PDB file of C-alpha atoms in Angstrom:
ATOM      1  CA  MET A   1      85.807  40.311 151.053  1.00 48.00           C
ATOM      2  CA  LYS A   2      88.546  37.768 151.451  1.00 53.00           C
ATOM      3  CA  PRO A   3      87.501  33.776 151.501  1.00 52.00           C
ATOM      4  CA  VAL A   4      88.827  33.296 155.091  1.00 57.00           C
ATOM      5  CA  LEU A   5      86.464  35.585 156.662  1.00 58.00           C
ATOM      6  CA  PHE A   6      83.659  34.968 154.475  1.00 60.00           C
ATOM      7  CA  LEU A   7      83.574  31.140 155.260  1.00 57.00           C
ATOM      8  CA  PRO A   8      82.400  31.948 158.942  1.00 61.00           C
ATOM      9  CA  LEU A   9      80.010  34.713 158.632  1.00 56.00           C
ATOM     10  CA  LEU A  10      78.231  32.636 155.742  1.00 53.00           C
ATOM     11  CA  ALA A  11      78.438  29.490 158.691  1.00 55.00           C
ATOM     12  CA  ALA A  12      76.423  31.885 161.338  1.00 55.00           C
ATOM     13  CA  VAL A  13      73.960  32.662 158.273  1.00 52.00           C
ATOM     14  CA  LEU A  14      72.957  29.599 157.943  1.00 50.00           C
ATOM     15  CA  PHE A  15      72.863  28.211 161.361  1.00 54.00           C
ATOM     16  CA  THR A  16      70.380  31.390 162.253  1.00 54.00           C
ATOM     17  CA  ALA A  17      68.219  30.736 159.547  1.00 54.00           C
ATOM     18  CA  ALA A  18      68.232  26.703 159.843  1.00 63.00           C
ATOM     19  CA  CYS A  19      66.515  27.379 163.541  1.00 74.00           C
ATOM     20  CA  THR A  20      63.002  27.029 164.012  1.00 82.00           C
ATOM     21  CA  ASP A  21      60.603  28.657 166.292  1.00 80.00           C
ATOM     22  CA  SER A  22      60.198  25.150 167.774  1.00 82.00           C
ATOM     23  CA  LYS A  23      63.708  24.045 167.717  1.00 84.00           C
ATOM     24  CA  ARG A  24      64.679  27.311 169.382  1.00 79.00           C
ATOM     25  CA  ALA A  25      62.632  26.118 172.527  1.00 76.00           C
ATOM     26  CA  ARG A  26      63.406  23.183 172.439  1.00 75.00           C
ATOM     27  CA  ASN A  27      66.908  23.720 173.018  1.00 75.00           C
ATOM     28  CA  ASP A  28      65.772  26.581 176.189  1.00 73.00           C
ATOM     29  CA  ALA A  29      63.644  23.850 177.392  1.00 68.00           C
ATOM     30  CA  THR A  30      66.430  21.135 177.248  1.00 70.00           C
ATOM     31  CA  TRP A  31      69.024  23.461 178.700  1.00 72.00           C
ATOM     32  CA  GLY A  32      67.062  25.902 180.991  1.00 73.00           C
ATOM     33  CA  ASP A  33      65.423  25.218 184.154  1.00 82.00           C
ATOM     34  CA  ARG A  34      62.158  26.917 183.990  1.00 89.00           C
ATOM     35  CA  PRO A  35      59.039  25.869 185.421  1.00 93.00           C
ATOM     36  CA  ALA A  36      56.645  23.497 183.708  1.00 95.00           C
ATOM     37  CA  GLN A  37      52.656  22.634 183.819  1.00 97.00           C
ATOM     38  CA  ILE A  38      52.541  18.939 183.443  1.00 97.00           C
ATOM     39  CA  THR A  39      49.181  16.908 183.084  1.00 97.00           C
ATOM     40  CA  CYS A  40      49.524  12.917 182.533  1.00 95.00           C
ATOM     41  CA  TRP A  41      47.334  10.421 181.689  1.00 95.00           C
ATOM     42  CA  SER A  42      47.390   6.913 182.229  1.00 90.00           C
ATOM     43  CA  TYR A  43      44.865   4.427 180.388  1.00 91.00           C
ATOM     44  CA  GLY A  44      43.034   7.437 178.936  1.00 91.00           C
ATOM     45  CA  VAL A  45      42.469   8.658 182.702  1.00 94.00           C
ATOM     46  CA  GLN A  46      44.167  12.177 183.945  1.00 95.00           C
ATOM     47  CA  ASN A  47      45.972  10.982 187.148  1.00 93.00           C
ATOM     48  CA  PHE A  48      48.159  14.539 187.708  1.00 95.00           C
ATOM     49  CA  GLU A  49      47.613  17.901 186.818  1.00 97.00           C
ATOM     50  CA  GLY A  50      50.656  20.096 188.504  1.00 97.00           C
ATOM     51  CA  ARG A  51      53.680  22.329 188.053  1.00 97.00           C
ATOM     52  CA  SER A  52      57.174  21.764 188.799  1.00 96.00           C
ATOM     53  CA  THR A  53      59.530  23.943 190.458  1.00 95.00           C
ATOM     54  CA  GLY A  54      62.008  23.858 187.445  1.00 92.00           C
ATOM     55  CA  LYS A  55      63.169  21.453 184.670  1.00 91.00           C
ATOM     56  CA  VAL A  56      61.673  17.933 184.187  1.00 94.00           C
ATOM     57  CA  GLU A  57      63.606  15.065 183.136  1.00 94.00           C
ATOM     58  CA  TYR A  58      63.096  12.131 181.582  1.00 91.00           C
ATOM     59  CA  ASP A  59      64.818   8.860 181.511  1.00 90.00           C
ATOM     60  CA  ASP A  60      65.052   5.700 179.018  1.00 87.00           C
ATOM     61  CA  GLY A  61      61.701   4.145 180.221  1.00 86.00           C
ATOM     62  CA  GLY A  62      59.686   7.042 179.716  1.00 84.00           C
ATOM     63  CA  ARG A  63      59.197   8.368 183.398  1.00 93.00           C
ATOM     64  CA  ILE A  64      59.361  11.685 184.081  1.00 95.00           C
ATOM     65  CA  SER A  65      60.839  13.471 187.052  1.00 96.00           C
ATOM     66  CA  PHE A  66      60.545  16.748 188.591  1.00 96.00           C
ATOM     67  CA  VAL A  67      59.929  18.699 191.768  1.00 97.00           C
ATOM     68  CA  ASP A  68      56.247  19.214 192.200  1.00 97.00           C
ATOM     69  CA  ALA A  69      55.501  23.001 193.427  1.00 97.00           C
ATOM     70  CA  ALA A  70      52.352  21.941 195.097  1.00 97.00           C
ATOM     71  CA  ASN A  71      54.739  20.323 197.578  1.00 97.00           C
ATOM     72  CA  ASN A  72      58.201  20.658 197.006  1.00 97.00           C
ATOM     73  CA  ARG A  73      58.989  17.000 196.692  1.00 97.00           C
ATOM     74  CA  TYR A  74      60.831  15.500 193.987  1.00 97.00           C
ATOM     75  CA  THR A  75      58.219  13.434 192.074  1.00 96.00           C
ATOM     76  CA  THR A  76      58.195  10.579 188.955  1.00 96.00           C
ATOM     77  CA  ILE A  77      55.687   9.480 187.111  1.00 94.00           C
ATOM     78  CA  ASP A  78      54.939   6.660 184.330  1.00 89.00           C
ATOM     79  CA  GLY A  79      52.297   7.463 182.205  1.00 85.00           C
ATOM     80  CA  ASP A  80      51.558   9.562 178.972  1.00 92.00           C
ATOM     81  CA  CYS A  81      52.493  13.254 180.193  1.00 94.00           C
ATOM     82  CA  ARG A  82      51.637  16.499 178.653  1.00 95.00           C
ATOM     83  CA  VAL A  83      54.703  19.180 179.720  1.00 94.00           C
ATOM     84  CA  VAL A  84      54.585  22.677 178.637  1.00 94.00           C
ATOM     85  CA  TYR A  85      57.701  25.198 179.799  1.00 92.00           C
ATOM     86  CA  ASP A  86      56.626  28.347 180.970  1.00 89.00           C
ATOM     87  CA  PRO A  87      57.687  31.142 178.150  1.00 85.00           C
ATOM     88  CA  LYS A  88      61.356  32.401 178.311  1.00 78.00           C
ATOM     89  CA  PRO A  89      61.280  35.556 180.392  1.00 76.00           C
ATOM     90  CA  ASN A  90      62.370  38.173 178.135  1.00 69.00           C
TER      91      ASN A  90
END
């Protein structure tokens, strides 16, 4: 095998092996536009539970922004939130 062809093949194999399930899921969520289930708390009290119509955006201050599926309105929330994206369609 020629060395010129071997290096790109080796790089592709190493890249594929280095990607874990969590890294692939993170990339899908970061670059995709899938809906998510969102639950938020403030001072230990749940203050929001709902769904987004698509991707949830995060800003540097910890605020999340999304379109609420219940009322189709742009929503922002400060607090501790759990965001669970829908699975990638097959």
